[in-house]
Amino acid sequence: MKKKQKQETRVAQGLHYQDSSSGSIIPPINTSTTFARNSDYELISEKHSYGRDENPTFLLPEKMLSELEGGEEALLFSSGMAAAVSVFQALDQGDHILAPKIMYWGLREWLIDFTKKWGIGITFYDPNQPDVLRENVIKGKTKLIWLETPCNPTWDIIDIEEASLVAKSINAKLAVDSTVSTPVLTKPIDFGADIVMHSATKYLNGHGDLVAGALICSEKDPFWEKIRNIRLHGGAIIGSFEAWLLQRGMRTLFLRVKKASDNALKIANYFENHKKISSVLYPGLKSHPKHEIAKKQMKGGYGGMLSFIIKGGEIAALEFVKHCSVFMRATSLGGVESLIEHRYSIEGESSPIPKDLVRISVGIEAPDDLIEDLENSINNLGKSSF
Ligand SMILES: *Cc1c(COP(=O)(O)O)cnc(C)c1O
């Protein structure tokens, strides 16, 4: 029997793609918005009818994603937000959901507004409180538990397996925003998740040159069919060029995520006891309160995202980022280049993020250059007029 190939091999080869007509090992970009029927008025390809539903260029990246996550099917969307929003729009009026207090900012803001207008109940839970999910579910009403792990930008860890037991006990769905961990490190479906969500803008593509999102289901059940219809009728589809770029970016996913994780761990270890930093938030550190859970559900690394809590408050935090010259001051994450940002300034007054927190997205550069840049910036604290 043929040995099952490693995912690293499968993804690097675009699932061993070969075009059946030309033999090209890279798929073409198909830009057609419509697909012809034969003289009996049957679609020539059953899969394709109109460009808002499916496009042949989506097929490879969608298959790569469902294989990576161990799911039954994947759907690409025009952004991570479009993917996430589709899951919530599949709920009914009167349903109740649980979502973490600290989560991707744009989605939290949208949820507050959406749940109010659509008559959906929502409880934002503190993931650091034990048994918080079990205590906050409402039998017969809670239909969806949402979690993000590690959650942005404090990198708290939520136990996916534990959450899935709670979800199953009340017949609710468990959806996991796994953007930061990526399927290289965590496969939420293995721990009982029903739906995995990604902002493909981040690690999946990895090169900062497209906006996209993805959902992967553990099984194609009626809830998934609702989500598919929301994409079809709502029209939040990815463009064919972006879908093509995404399959290209994903071929190097394993290399990039492993290198970013290695770099991030080096940085976290180096700065953990630094005199000008009160704490380094990174699930790979033994001092992280949920390190053991991270170890269970993150394999081969702890990701490229970490945050520093800078001594001296907001002013010191802003001054610290001001001095960086290798790190670029910009939002977003998961690219090959390292970025640094003061989250509170981005999120504004409604933000629950500490003002002395600086978020770092570690890229694939030489770790010494990154450490030196951070060390220089930190040593310059208090030296410039501000
Ligand atoms: C960026 C991001 C999103 C939103 O994705 P977009 O592609 O920007 O729409 C959602 N969740 C997390 C964790 C993210 O980092």
CSV table of C-alpha atoms and ligand atoms in Angstrom, one decimal:
chain,number,residue,atom,x,y,z
A,1,MET,CA,0.0,0.0,0.0
A,2,LYS,CA,1.2,3.5,-0.8
A,3,LYS,CA,2.3,5.4,2.3
A,4,LYS,CA,0.1,8.5,3.0
A,5,GLN,CA,2.1,11.6,2.1
A,6,LYS,CA,2.8,14.3,4.6
A,7,GLN,CA,0.7,17.5,4.3
A,8,GLU,CA,3.9,19.4,3.8
A,9,THR,CA,4.4,17.4,0.6
A,10,ARG,CA,0.8,17.7,-0.5
A,11,VAL,CA,0.6,21.5,0.0
A,12,ALA,CA,4.0,22.3,-1.6
A,13,GLN,CA,2.9,20.5,-4.8
A,14,GLY,CA,-0.6,22.0,-4.8
A,15,LEU,CA,-2.0,18.5,-4.2
A,16,HIS,CA,0.2,17.3,-7.1
A,17,TYR,CA,-1.7,19.4,-9.5
A,18,GLN,CA,-1.3,18.7,-13.2
A,19,ASP,CA,-3.5,20.2,-15.8
A,20,SER,CA,-5.3,17.4,-17.7
A,21,SER,CA,-5.1,19.2,-21.0
A,22,SER,CA,-1.8,21.0,-21.1
A,23,GLY,CA,0.2,19.2,-18.4
A,24,SER,CA,1.1,22.5,-16.6
A,25,ILE,CA,1.9,22.0,-13.0
A,26,ILE,CA,0.5,25.4,-12.1
A,27,PRO,CA,-3.2,25.9,-12.6
A,28,PRO,CA,-4.5,28.6,-15.0
A,29,ILE,CA,-6.5,31.6,-13.8
A,30,ASN,CA,-10.0,31.2,-15.1
A,31,THR,CA,-11.8,34.5,-15.3
A,32,SER,CA,-15.1,33.4,-16.9
A,33,THR,CA,-18.2,34.6,-15.3
A,34,THR,CA,-20.5,32.1,-17.0
A,35,PHE,CA,-20.3,28.5,-18.1
A,36,ALA,CA,-21.9,27.1,-21.2
A,37,ARG,CA,-24.5,24.4,-21.7
A,38,ASN,CA,-24.6,21.7,-24.4
A,39,SER,CA,-27.4,21.5,-27.0
A,40,ASP,CA,-29.5,19.4,-24.5
A,41,TYR,CA,-29.2,22.4,-22.2
A,42,GLU,CA,-27.1,20.5,-19.7
A,43,LEU,CA,-24.2,22.3,-18.0
A,44,ILE,CA,-20.9,21.1,-19.6
A,45,SER,CA,-19.4,20.9,-16.2
A,46,GLU,CA,-21.9,20.2,-13.5
A,47,LYS,CA,-19.9,22.2,-11.0
A,48,HIS,CA,-20.0,25.4,-12.9
A,49,SER,CA,-22.8,27.6,-13.9
A,50,TYR,CA,-22.3,31.2,-12.9
A,51,GLY,CA,-19.3,33.1,-11.4
A,52,ARG,CA,-20.9,34.1,-8.1
A,53,ASP,CA,-21.3,30.4,-7.2
A,54,GLU,CA,-18.1,28.7,-8.0
A,55,ASN,CA,-15.1,29.4,-10.2
A,56,PRO,CA,-12.6,26.7,-11.4
A,57,THR,CA,-9.8,28.8,-9.9
A,58,PHE,CA,-11.3,28.4,-6.4
A,59,LEU,CA,-11.2,24.6,-6.6
A,60,LEU,CA,-7.5,24.0,-5.9
A,61,PRO,CA,-7.0,26.4,-2.9
A,62,GLU,CA,-10.4,25.2,-1.5
A,63,LYS,CA,-9.3,21.6,-1.7
A,64,MET,CA,-5.9,22.4,-0.3
A,65,LEU,CA,-7.6,24.0,2.7
A,66,SER,CA,-10.1,21.2,3.4
A,67,GLU,CA,-7.2,18.6,3.2
A,68,LEU,CA,-5.0,20.7,5.5
A,69,GLU,CA,-7.8,21.0,8.1
A,70,GLY,CA,-9.1,17.5,7.8
A,71,GLY,CA,-12.6,18.8,6.8
A,72,GLU,CA,-15.1,17.8,4.3
A,73,GLU,CA,-15.3,21.0,2.3
A,74,ALA,CA,-13.8,24.5,2.2
A,75,LEU,CA,-15.3,27.8,0.9
A,76,LEU,CA,-13.3,30.8,0.0
A,77,PHE,CA,-14.6,34.3,0.7
A,78,SER,CA,-13.7,37.9,-0.2
A,79,SER,CA,-12.2,38.5,3.2
A,80,GLY,CA,-11.8,36.9,6.6
A,81,MET,CA,-14.7,39.1,7.9
A,82,ALA,CA,-16.9,38.0,5.0
A,83,ALA,CA,-16.2,34.4,6.0
A,84,ALA,CA,-16.9,35.0,9.7
A,85,VAL,CA,-20.0,37.1,9.1
A,86,SER,CA,-21.5,34.3,7.0
A,87,VAL,CA,-21.4,31.9,10.0
A,88,PHE,CA,-23.4,34.3,12.2
A,89,GLN,CA,-25.9,35.2,9.4
A,90,ALA,CA,-26.8,31.5,9.2
A,91,LEU,CA,-28.3,31.8,12.7
A,92,ASP,CA,-32.0,32.5,13.4
A,93,GLN,CA,-33.6,35.3,15.3
A,94,GLY,CA,-33.8,34.4,19.0
A,95,ASP,CA,-30.7,32.2,18.9
A,96,HIS,CA,-27.9,32.9,21.4
A,97,ILE,CA,-24.2,32.8,20.9
A,98,LEU,CA,-21.0,32.8,23.0
A,99,ALA,CA,-18.0,34.8,21.9
A,100,PRO,CA,-14.7,35.7,23.7
A,101,LYS,CA,-14.3,39.1,25.3
A,102,ILE,CA,-10.9,39.5,23.6
A,103,MET,CA,-11.1,38.6,19.9
A,104,TYR,CA,-10.5,40.1,16.5
A,105,TRP,CA,-11.6,43.7,17.0
A,106,GLY,CA,-13.5,44.2,13.7
A,107,LEU,CA,-15.6,41.1,14.3
A,108,ARG,CA,-16.4,42.0,17.9
A,109,GLU,CA,-17.6,45.5,16.8
A,110,TRP,CA,-19.7,43.9,14.0
A,111,LEU,CA,-21.2,41.4,16.4
A,112,ILE,CA,-22.3,44.0,18.9
A,113,ASP,CA,-24.2,45.8,16.2
A,114,PHE,CA,-25.5,42.7,14.3
A,115,THR,CA,-26.8,40.8,17.3
A,116,LYS,CA,-28.8,43.9,18.5
A,117,LYS,CA,-30.4,44.5,15.1
A,118,TRP,CA,-31.1,40.9,14.2
A,119,GLY,CA,-32.5,39.9,17.6
A,120,ILE,CA,-29.7,37.4,18.5
A,121,GLY,CA,-28.5,37.0,22.1
A,122,ILE,CA,-24.8,37.3,22.7
A,123,THR,CA,-22.6,36.7,25.8
A,124,PHE,CA,-19.0,37.8,25.7
A,125,TYR,CA,-17.1,35.4,28.0
A,126,ASP,CA,-13.8,35.8,29.7
A,127,PRO,CA,-11.8,32.8,28.4
A,128,ASN,CA,-9.5,32.9,31.5
A,129,GLN,CA,-12.4,32.0,33.9
A,130,PRO,CA,-12.7,28.3,34.4
A,131,ASP,CA,-15.9,26.6,33.3
A,132,VAL,CA,-17.0,29.9,31.7
A,133,LEU,CA,-18.7,28.2,28.7
A,134,ARG,CA,-20.7,25.7,30.6
A,135,GLU,CA,-21.9,28.4,32.9
A,136,ASN,CA,-23.0,30.7,30.1
A,137,VAL,CA,-24.8,28.4,27.7
A,138,ILE,CA,-28.5,28.7,27.6
A,139,LYS,CA,-30.1,25.3,26.8
A,140,GLY,CA,-32.3,25.4,23.7
A,141,LYS,CA,-31.1,28.8,22.8
A,142,THR,CA,-27.3,28.7,22.5
A,143,LYS,CA,-26.7,27.6,18.9
A,144,LEU,CA,-23.1,28.7,18.4
A,145,ILE,CA,-19.9,28.9,20.4
A,146,TRP,CA,-17.3,31.0,18.8
A,147,LEU,CA,-13.7,31.0,19.8
A,148,GLU,CA,-10.4,32.4,18.7
A,149,THR,CA,-7.2,30.8,19.9
A,150,PRO,CA,-4.6,32.1,20.4
A,151,CYS,CA,-6.8,35.2,20.7
A,152,ASN,CA,-5.7,38.5,19.4
A,153,PRO,CA,-3.8,40.4,20.8
A,154,THR,CA,-3.3,39.0,24.3
A,155,TRP,CA,-2.7,35.5,23.0
A,156,ASP,CA,-4.8,33.8,25.6
A,157,ILE,CA,-5.4,30.1,24.8
A,158,ILE,CA,-8.8,28.5,24.7
A,159,ASP,CA,-9.2,24.7,25.1
A,160,ILE,CA,-10.9,23.7,21.8
A,161,GLU,CA,-11.6,20.1,23.0
A,162,GLU,CA,-13.3,21.3,26.2
A,163,ALA,CA,-15.4,23.9,24.2
A,164,SER,CA,-16.4,21.2,21.8
A,165,LEU,CA,-17.7,19.0,24.7
A,166,VAL,CA,-19.8,21.9,25.9
A,167,ALA,CA,-21.1,22.6,22.4
A,168,LYS,CA,-22.0,18.9,21.8
A,169,SER,CA,-23.8,18.7,25.1
A,170,ILE,CA,-26.3,21.3,24.0
A,171,ASN,CA,-26.3,20.5,20.3
A,172,ALA,CA,-24.6,23.8,19.4
A,173,LYS,CA,-22.0,24.4,16.7
A,174,LEU,CA,-18.4,25.2,17.6
A,175,ALA,CA,-16.6,27.6,15.3
A,176,VAL,CA,-12.9,28.4,15.7
A,177,ASP,CA,-11.1,31.4,14.2
A,178,SER,CA,-7.8,29.7,13.7
A,179,THR,CA,-6.1,32.5,11.7
A,180,VAL,CA,-3.2,32.9,14.0
A,181,SER,CA,-2.4,29.2,14.6
A,182,THR,CA,-2.9,28.0,11.0
A,183,PRO,CA,-3.5,24.3,10.1
A,184,VAL,CA,0.3,23.8,10.3
A,185,LEU,CA,0.1,24.1,14.1
A,186,THR,CA,-3.6,23.4,15.1
A,187,LYS,CA,-6.3,21.5,13.4
A,188,PRO,CA,-9.5,22.5,15.3
A,189,ILE,CA,-11.6,19.7,13.6
A,190,ASP,CA,-9.4,17.1,15.3
A,191,PHE,CA,-10.4,18.6,18.6
A,192,GLY,CA,-14.1,18.6,17.8
A,193,ALA,CA,-14.7,21.9,16.0
A,194,ASP,CA,-17.5,22.0,13.4
A,195,ILE,CA,-16.3,25.0,11.5
A,196,VAL,CA,-12.8,26.5,11.1
A,197,MET,CA,-12.4,30.1,10.0
A,198,HIS,CA,-9.4,31.8,8.6
A,199,SER,CA,-8.5,35.3,7.5
A,200,ALA,CA,-6.5,34.1,4.4
A,201,THR,CA,-5.1,37.6,4.2
A,202,LYS,CA,-2.7,36.5,6.9
A,203,TYR,CA,-0.6,33.4,7.1
A,204,LEU,CA,-2.4,31.3,4.5
A,205,ASN,CA,-1.4,33.7,1.8
A,206,GLY,CA,1.5,35.1,3.8
A,207,HIS,CA,2.7,37.8,1.4
A,208,GLY,CA,0.6,40.8,2.3
A,209,ASP,CA,-0.8,41.1,-1.2
A,210,LEU,CA,-4.4,39.9,-1.1
A,211,VAL,CA,-7.5,40.0,1.2
A,212,ALA,CA,-9.4,36.8,1.5
A,213,GLY,CA,-11.2,34.5,4.0
A,214,ALA,CA,-12.0,30.8,4.3
A,215,LEU,CA,-14.4,28.5,6.1
A,216,ILE,CA,-13.9,24.7,6.4
A,217,CYS,CA,-16.5,22.4,7.8
A,218,SER,CA,-16.1,19.0,9.5
A,219,GLU,CA,-19.2,17.8,7.6
A,220,LYS,CA,-21.6,19.2,5.0
A,221,ASP,CA,-24.7,19.4,7.2
A,222,PRO,CA,-27.7,21.7,6.8
A,223,PHE,CA,-26.0,24.6,8.7
A,224,TRP,CA,-23.1,24.4,6.2
A,225,GLU,CA,-25.6,24.5,3.3
A,226,LYS,CA,-27.0,27.7,4.8
A,227,ILE,CA,-23.6,29.2,4.9
A,228,ARG,CA,-23.0,28.2,1.3
A,229,ASN,CA,-26.2,29.9,0.2
A,230,ILE,CA,-25.2,33.0,2.1
A,231,ARG,CA,-22.0,33.2,0.0
A,232,LEU,CA,-23.9,32.4,-3.2
A,233,HIS,CA,-26.6,35.0,-2.7
A,234,GLY,CA,-24.7,37.5,-0.6
A,235,GLY,CA,-21.9,37.4,-3.2
A,236,ALA,CA,-18.9,37.7,-0.9
A,237,ILE,CA,-16.7,35.7,-3.2
A,238,ILE,CA,-13.0,35.9,-3.8
A,239,GLY,CA,-11.7,37.1,-7.2
A,240,SER,CA,-10.1,34.5,-9.5
A,241,PHE,CA,-6.7,36.3,-9.4
A,242,GLU,CA,-6.8,36.3,-5.6
A,243,ALA,CA,-7.8,32.7,-5.5
A,244,TRP,CA,-4.8,31.9,-7.7
A,245,LEU,CA,-2.4,33.9,-5.6
A,246,LEU,CA,-3.7,32.1,-2.5
A,247,GLN,CA,-2.8,28.7,-3.8
A,248,ARG,CA,0.6,30.0,-4.7
A,249,GLY,CA,1.1,31.5,-1.2
A,250,MET,CA,-0.1,28.3,0.5
A,251,ARG,CA,2.6,26.2,-1.1
A,252,THR,CA,5.2,27.7,1.3
A,253,LEU,CA,2.9,27.8,4.3
A,254,PHE,CA,4.8,25.1,6.3
A,255,LEU,CA,8.2,26.8,5.8
A,256,ARG,CA,6.8,30.3,6.7
A,257,VAL,CA,4.9,29.3,9.8
A,258,LYS,CA,7.7,27.2,11.2
A,259,LYS,CA,10.3,30.0,10.7
A,260,ALA,CA,8.0,32.6,12.1
A,261,SER,CA,7.3,30.4,15.1
A,262,ASP,CA,11.0,29.8,15.7
A,263,ASN,CA,11.7,33.5,15.4
A,264,ALA,CA,8.9,34.4,17.8
A,265,LEU,CA,10.0,31.9,20.4
A,266,LYS,CA,13.5,33.3,20.3
A,267,ILE,CA,12.2,36.9,20.7
A,268,ALA,CA,9.9,35.8,23.5
A,269,ASN,CA,12.7,34.0,25.4
A,270,TYR,CA,15.1,36.9,24.9
A,271,PHE,CA,12.8,39.6,26.2
A,272,GLU,CA,10.9,37.6,28.9
A,273,ASN,CA,12.8,39.0,31.8
A,274,HIS,CA,13.9,42.4,30.2
A,275,LYS,CA,14.0,45.2,32.7
A,276,LYS,CA,11.9,47.5,30.6
A,277,ILE,CA,9.1,45.0,29.8
A,278,SER,CA,6.7,43.9,32.5
A,279,SER,CA,5.5,40.9,30.5
A,280,VAL,CA,5.8,39.0,27.3
A,281,LEU,CA,2.6,37.4,26.1
A,282,TYR,CA,3.4,34.3,24.1
A,283,PRO,CA,1.8,30.8,24.5
A,284,GLY,CA,5.2,29.2,23.8
A,285,LEU,CA,6.6,30.5,27.1
A,286,LYS,CA,6.4,28.1,30.0
A,287,SER,CA,5.3,31.0,32.1
A,288,HIS,CA,2.1,31.5,29.9
A,289,PRO,CA,-0.8,30.5,32.2
A,290,LYS,CA,-2.3,28.2,29.4
A,291,HIS,CA,1.0,26.8,28.2
A,292,GLU,CA,0.0,23.2,28.8
A,293,ILE,CA,-3.2,23.6,26.7
A,294,ALA,CA,-1.2,25.4,24.0
A,295,LYS,CA,1.1,22.4,24.0
A,296,LYS,CA,-1.8,20.0,23.6
A,297,GLN,CA,-3.4,21.8,20.6
A,298,MET,CA,-0.5,23.5,18.9
A,299,LYS,CA,2.0,21.1,17.3
A,300,GLY,CA,5.4,22.1,16.1
A,301,GLY,CA,5.4,25.7,17.3
A,302,TYR,CA,3.4,28.4,18.9
A,303,GLY,CA,2.9,30.8,16.1
A,304,GLY,CA,4.5,34.1,15.0
A,305,MET,CA,2.4,36.5,17.2
A,306,LEU,CA,3.4,37.9,20.5
A,307,SER,CA,2.8,41.0,22.6
A,308,PHE,CA,4.9,43.0,25.0
A,309,ILE,CA,3.6,44.9,28.0
A,310,ILE,CA,5.9,47.9,28.2
A,311,LYS,CA,6.9,49.4,31.5
A,312,GLY,CA,5.9,53.1,31.5
A,313,GLY,CA,2.4,52.9,30.1
A,314,GLU,CA,1.0,54.2,26.8
A,315,ILE,CA,3.7,56.9,26.2
A,316,ALA,CA,6.5,54.4,26.6
A,317,ALA,CA,4.8,51.9,24.4
A,318,LEU,CA,4.4,54.5,21.6
A,319,GLU,CA,7.9,55.6,22.0
A,320,PHE,CA,9.2,52.1,21.8
A,321,VAL,CA,7.5,51.5,18.4
A,322,LYS,CA,8.7,54.9,17.2
A,323,HIS,CA,12.4,53.8,17.3
A,324,CYS,CA,12.0,50.5,15.4
A,325,SER,CA,13.7,50.5,12.0
A,326,VAL,CA,13.7,46.8,11.0
A,327,PHE,CA,10.1,46.2,12.1
A,328,MET,CA,7.6,48.2,10.1
A,329,ARG,CA,4.8,50.1,11.9
A,330,ALA,CA,1.7,48.7,10.3
A,331,THR,CA,-1.4,46.7,11.2
A,332,SER,CA,-2.1,43.1,10.0
A,333,LEU,CA,-0.1,40.0,10.6
A,334,GLY,CA,1.1,36.7,9.2
A,335,GLY,CA,3.3,38.1,6.4
A,336,VAL,CA,6.9,37.3,5.7
A,337,GLU,CA,8.0,40.7,7.0
A,338,SER,CA,7.8,41.6,10.7
A,339,LEU,CA,5.3,44.3,11.8
A,340,ILE,CA,4.8,46.1,15.1
A,341,GLU,CA,1.8,48.0,16.3
A,342,HIS,CA,0.2,49.8,19.2
A,343,ARG,CA,-3.2,48.1,19.2
A,344,TYR,CA,-5.0,50.6,21.4
A,345,SER,CA,-4.3,53.4,19.0
A,346,ILE,CA,-5.8,51.4,16.2
A,347,GLU,CA,-8.9,50.2,18.1
A,348,GLY,CA,-9.7,53.5,19.9
A,349,GLU,CA,-11.6,54.3,23.1
A,350,SER,CA,-14.0,51.3,23.1
A,351,SER,CA,-11.0,48.9,23.0
A,352,PRO,CA,-10.5,46.5,25.9
A,353,ILE,CA,-6.8,46.3,25.0
A,354,PRO,CA,-4.2,47.5,27.5
A,355,LYS,CA,-2.7,50.8,26.5
A,356,ASP,CA,0.8,49.6,27.3
A,357,LEU,CA,0.5,46.6,24.9
A,358,VAL,CA,2.6,46.4,21.8
A,359,ARG,CA,1.7,43.7,19.3
A,360,ILE,CA,4.4,42.0,17.2
A,361,SER,CA,3.9,39.9,14.0
A,362,VAL,CA,7.1,38.1,13.5
A,363,GLY,CA,8.2,37.4,10.0
A,364,ILE,CA,10.8,35.1,8.5
A,365,GLU,CA,13.8,37.5,8.7
A,366,ALA,CA,17.1,36.7,10.5
A,367,PRO,CA,16.1,36.5,14.2
A,368,ASP,CA,19.3,38.4,15.3
A,369,ASP,CA,18.2,41.5,13.2
A,370,LEU,CA,14.8,41.4,14.8
A,371,ILE,CA,16.1,41.1,18.4
A,372,GLU,CA,18.7,43.8,17.8
A,373,ASP,CA,16.0,46.2,16.5
A,374,LEU,CA,13.7,45.6,19.5
A,375,GLU,CA,16.6,45.9,21.9
A,376,ASN,CA,17.8,49.2,20.4
A,377,SER,CA,14.3,50.6,20.4
A,378,ILE,CA,13.8,49.6,24.0
A,379,ASN,CA,17.1,51.1,25.1
A,380,ASN,CA,16.2,54.3,23.4
A,381,LEU,CA,13.2,54.7,25.6
A,382,GLY,CA,13.2,58.0,27.4
A,383,LYS,CA,16.0,59.3,25.2
A,384,SER,CA,13.9,61.3,22.7
A,385,SER,CA,11.5,64.1,23.5
A,386,PHE,CA,8.0,63.0,22.9
B,1,LIG,C1,-7.5,39.8,10.1
B,1,LIG,C2,-8.3,38.9,11.0
B,1,LIG,C3,-9.6,38.7,10.7
B,1,LIG,C4,-10.4,39.5,9.6
B,1,LIG,O1,-9.9,39.1,8.4
B,1,LIG,P1,-9.9,40.1,7.1
B,1,LIG,O2,-9.3,39.2,6.1
B,1,LIG,O3,-9.1,41.3,7.5
B,1,LIG,O4,-11.3,40.4,6.8
B,1,LIG,C5,-10.3,37.9,11.6
B,1,LIG,N1,-9.7,37.2,12.6
B,1,LIG,C6,-8.4,37.4,12.8
B,1,LIG,C7,-7.8,36.6,14.0
B,1,LIG,C8,-7.6,38.2,12.1
B,1,LIG,O5,-6.3,38.4,12.3
